[in-house]
CSV table of N, CA and C and ligand atoms in Angstrom, one decimal:
chain,number,residue,atom,x,y,z
L,1,MET,N,3.6,5.1,10.3
L,1,MET,CA,3.0,3.7,10.5
L,1,MET,C,3.6,2.8,9.4
L,2,LEU,N,3.8,1.6,9.7
L,2,LEU,CA,4.4,0.6,8.9
L,2,LEU,C,3.5,0.4,7.6
L,3,LEU,N,2.2,0.6,7.7
L,3,LEU,CA,1.4,0.2,6.6
L,3,LEU,C,1.5,1.3,5.5
L,4,ARG,N,2.0,2.4,5.8
L,4,ARG,CA,2.2,3.4,4.7
L,4,ARG,C,3.6,3.3,4.1
L,5,LEU,N,3.6,2.6,2.9
L,5,LEU,CA,4.8,2.4,2.2
L,5,LEU,C,5.2,3.5,1.3
L,6,THR,N,6.5,3.7,1.1
L,6,THR,CA,6.9,4.5,0.0
L,6,THR,C,7.0,3.7,-1.3
L,7,CYS,N,7.0,4.3,-2.4
L,7,CYS,CA,7.1,3.5,-3.7
L,7,CYS,C,8.3,2.6,-3.7
L,8,LYS,N,9.4,3.1,-3.1
L,8,LYS,CA,10.6,2.3,-3.0
L,8,LYS,C,10.4,1.1,-2.2
L,9,GLN,N,9.8,1.2,-1.1
L,9,GLN,CA,9.5,0.0,-0.3
L,9,GLN,C,8.5,-0.9,-1.0
L,10,ALA,N,7.5,-0.3,-1.6
L,10,ALA,CA,6.5,-1.2,-2.3
L,10,ALA,C,7.2,-2.0,-3.4
L,11,THR,N,8.0,-1.3,-4.2
L,11,THR,CA,8.7,-2.0,-5.3
L,11,THR,C,9.6,-3.1,-4.7
L,12,ALA,N,10.3,-2.8,-3.6
L,12,ALA,CA,11.1,-3.9,-3.0
L,12,ALA,C,10.3,-5.1,-2.6
L,13,LEU,N,9.1,-4.8,-2.1
L,13,LEU,CA,8.2,-5.9,-1.7
L,13,LEU,C,7.7,-6.7,-2.9
L,14,LEU,N,7.4,-5.9,-4.0
L,14,LEU,CA,6.9,-6.6,-5.2
L,14,LEU,C,8.0,-7.6,-5.8
L,15,VAL,N,9.2,-7.1,-5.7
L,15,VAL,CA,10.3,-7.9,-6.2
L,15,VAL,C,10.5,-9.1,-5.2
L,16,ALA,N,10.5,-8.9,-3.9
L,16,ALA,CA,10.7,-9.9,-2.9
L,16,ALA,C,9.6,-11.0,-3.1
L,17,ARG,N,8.4,-10.5,-3.5
L,17,ARG,CA,7.2,-11.5,-3.6
L,17,ARG,C,7.5,-12.5,-4.7
L,18,GLU,N,8.3,-12.2,-5.7
L,18,GLU,CA,8.6,-13.1,-6.7
L,18,GLU,C,9.4,-14.3,-6.2
L,19,ASP,N,10.1,-14.1,-5.1
L,19,ASP,CA,11.0,-15.1,-4.6
L,19,ASP,C,10.4,-15.9,-3.4
L,20,ARG,N,9.6,-15.2,-2.6
L,20,ARG,CA,9.2,-15.8,-1.3
L,20,ARG,C,7.8,-15.3,-1.0
L,21,GLU,N,7.1,-16.0,-0.1
L,21,GLU,CA,5.8,-15.6,0.5
L,21,GLU,C,6.0,-14.5,1.4
L,22,LEU,N,5.3,-13.4,1.3
L,22,LEU,CA,5.4,-12.2,2.2
L,22,LEU,C,4.6,-12.4,3.4
L,23,PRO,N,5.0,-11.8,4.5
L,23,PRO,CA,4.2,-11.9,5.7
L,23,PRO,C,2.8,-11.1,5.5
L,24,THR,N,1.8,-11.5,6.2
L,24,THR,CA,0.5,-11.0,5.9
L,24,THR,C,0.4,-9.5,6.0
L,25,LEU,N,1.2,-8.9,6.9
L,25,LEU,CA,1.2,-7.4,7.1
L,25,LEU,C,1.8,-6.8,5.9
L,26,ASP,N,2.9,-7.4,5.4
L,26,ASP,CA,3.5,-6.8,4.2
L,26,ASP,C,2.6,-6.9,3.0
L,27,ARG,N,1.9,-8.0,2.9
L,27,ARG,CA,1.0,-8.2,1.7
L,27,ARG,C,-0.1,-7.1,1.8
L,28,LEU,N,-0.6,-6.9,3.0
L,28,LEU,CA,-1.7,-6.0,3.2
L,28,LEU,C,-1.2,-4.5,2.8
L,29,ALA,N,-0.1,-4.2,3.4
L,29,ALA,CA,0.5,-2.9,3.1
L,29,ALA,C,0.7,-2.7,1.6
L,30,LEU,N,1.2,-3.7,1.0
L,30,LEU,CA,1.5,-3.7,-0.5
L,30,LEU,C,0.2,-3.5,-1.3
L,31,ARG,N,-0.8,-4.2,-0.9
L,31,ARG,CA,-2.1,-4.1,-1.6
L,31,ARG,C,-2.6,-2.7,-1.5
L,32,MET,N,-2.6,-2.2,-0.3
L,32,MET,CA,-3.1,-0.8,0.0
L,32,MET,C,-2.3,0.2,-0.8
L,33,HIS,N,-1.0,0.0,-0.9
L,33,HIS,CA,-0.2,1.0,-1.6
L,33,HIS,C,-0.5,0.9,-3.1
L,34,VAL,N,-0.5,-0.3,-3.7
L,34,VAL,CA,-0.7,-0.4,-5.1
L,34,VAL,C,-2.1,0.1,-5.5
L,35,ALA,N,-3.1,0.0,-4.6
L,35,ALA,CA,-4.4,0.5,-4.9
L,35,ALA,C,-4.4,2.0,-4.9
L,36,ALA,N,-3.5,2.6,-4.2
L,36,ALA,CA,-3.6,4.1,-4.1
L,36,ALA,C,-2.5,4.8,-4.9
L,37,CYS,N,-1.6,4.0,-5.5
L,37,CYS,CA,-0.5,4.6,-6.2
L,37,CYS,C,-0.7,4.5,-7.7
L,38,ARG,N,-0.1,5.4,-8.4
L,38,ARG,CA,-0.2,5.4,-9.9
L,38,ARG,C,0.9,4.6,-10.5
L,39,ALA,N,2.1,4.7,-9.9
L,39,ALA,CA,3.3,4.1,-10.5
L,39,ALA,C,3.4,2.6,-10.2
L,40,CYS,N,3.1,2.2,-9.0
L,40,CYS,CA,3.4,0.9,-8.6
L,40,CYS,C,2.6,-0.2,-9.3
L,41,PRO,N,1.4,0.0,-9.7
L,41,PRO,CA,0.6,-1.0,-10.5
L,41,PRO,C,1.3,-1.3,-11.8
L,42,VAL,N,2.0,-0.3,-12.4
L,42,VAL,CA,2.7,-0.5,-13.6
L,42,VAL,C,3.9,-1.4,-13.4
L,43,VAL,N,4.6,-1.2,-12.2
L,43,VAL,CA,5.7,-2.1,-11.9
L,43,VAL,C,5.2,-3.5,-11.6
L,44,GLU,N,4.1,-3.6,-10.9
L,44,GLU,CA,3.5,-4.9,-10.7
L,44,GLU,C,3.2,-5.7,-11.9
L,45,ARG,N,2.6,-4.9,-12.9
L,45,ARG,CA,2.3,-5.6,-14.2
L,45,ARG,C,3.5,-6.0,-14.9
L,46,GLN,N,4.6,-5.2,-14.9
L,46,GLN,CA,5.8,-5.6,-15.6
L,46,GLN,C,6.4,-6.8,-14.9
L,47,LEU,N,6.4,-6.9,-13.6
L,47,LEU,CA,6.9,-8.1,-12.9
L,47,LEU,C,6.1,-9.3,-13.3
L,48,LEU,N,4.8,-9.2,-13.3
L,48,LEU,CA,3.9,-10.3,-13.7
L,48,LEU,C,4.2,-10.8,-15.1
L,49,THR,N,4.4,-9.8,-16.0
L,49,THR,CA,4.7,-10.2,-17.4
L,49,THR,C,6.1,-10.9,-17.5
L,50,MET,N,7.0,-10.4,-16.7
L,50,MET,CA,8.3,-11.0,-16.6
L,50,MET,C,8.3,-12.5,-16.1
L,51,ARG,N,7.5,-12.6,-15.0
L,51,ARG,CA,7.3,-13.9,-14.4
L,51,ARG,C,6.7,-14.9,-15.4
L,52,ASN,N,5.7,-14.5,-16.1
L,52,ASN,CA,5.0,-15.4,-17.0
L,52,ASN,C,5.9,-15.8,-18.2
L,53,ALA,N,6.7,-14.8,-18.7
L,53,ALA,CA,7.6,-15.1,-19.7
L,53,ALA,C,8.7,-16.1,-19.3
L,54,LEU,N,9.1,-15.9,-18.1
L,54,LEU,CA,10.2,-16.8,-17.5
L,54,LEU,C,9.6,-18.2,-17.4
L,55,ARG,N,8.3,-18.3,-16.9
L,55,ARG,CA,7.7,-19.6,-16.8
L,55,ARG,C,7.6,-20.3,-18.1
L,56,GLN,N,7.2,-19.5,-19.1
L,56,GLN,CA,7.0,-20.1,-20.4
L,56,GLN,C,8.3,-20.6,-21.0
L,57,TRP,N,9.4,-19.8,-20.7
L,57,TRP,CA,10.7,-20.2,-21.2
L,57,TRP,C,11.1,-21.5,-20.5
L,58,ARG,N,10.9,-21.6,-19.1
L,58,ARG,CA,11.2,-22.8,-18.4
L,58,ARG,C,10.5,-24.0,-18.9
L,59,ASN,N,9.2,-23.8,-19.2
L,59,ASN,CA,8.4,-24.9,-19.7
L,59,ASN,C,9.0,-25.4,-21.1
L,60,TYR,N,9.3,-24.4,-21.9
L,60,TYR,CA,9.9,-24.7,-23.2
L,60,TYR,C,11.1,-25.5,-23.1
L,61,THR,N,12.1,-25.0,-22.2
L,61,THR,CA,13.3,-25.8,-22.1
L,61,THR,C,13.1,-27.1,-21.4
L,62,ALA,N,12.2,-27.2,-20.5
L,62,ALA,CA,11.9,-28.4,-19.8
L,62,ALA,C,11.3,-29.5,-20.7
L,63,SER,N,10.6,-29.0,-21.8
L,63,SER,CA,10.0,-30.0,-22.7
L,63,SER,C,11.0,-30.7,-23.6
L,64,GLY,N,12.2,-30.3,-23.5
L,64,GLY,CA,13.2,-31.0,-24.3
L,64,GLY,C,13.5,-30.5,-25.7
L,65,ALA,N,12.8,-29.4,-26.1
L,65,ALA,CA,13.1,-28.9,-27.4
L,65,ALA,C,14.4,-28.1,-27.4
L,66,ASP,N,15.1,-28.1,-28.5
L,66,ASP,CA,16.3,-27.3,-28.5
L,66,ASP,C,16.5,-26.6,-29.8
J,1,LIG,ZN1,3.9,3.5,-5.3
């Protein structure tokens, strides 16, 4: 069944989610996997940390400081 992701698929979706909106079914499958998995929540947290750091860096450079 499509809703049962492997960790590899789940990680690919987590990365893809950084760039684009996922289809509802993918989001659902991803949420279910992350809730049941031990490794993927760690990956998700790392991606969120990376995204926040990137956003702060963008804000910093956009503010005109050098
Ligand atoms: Zn997993």
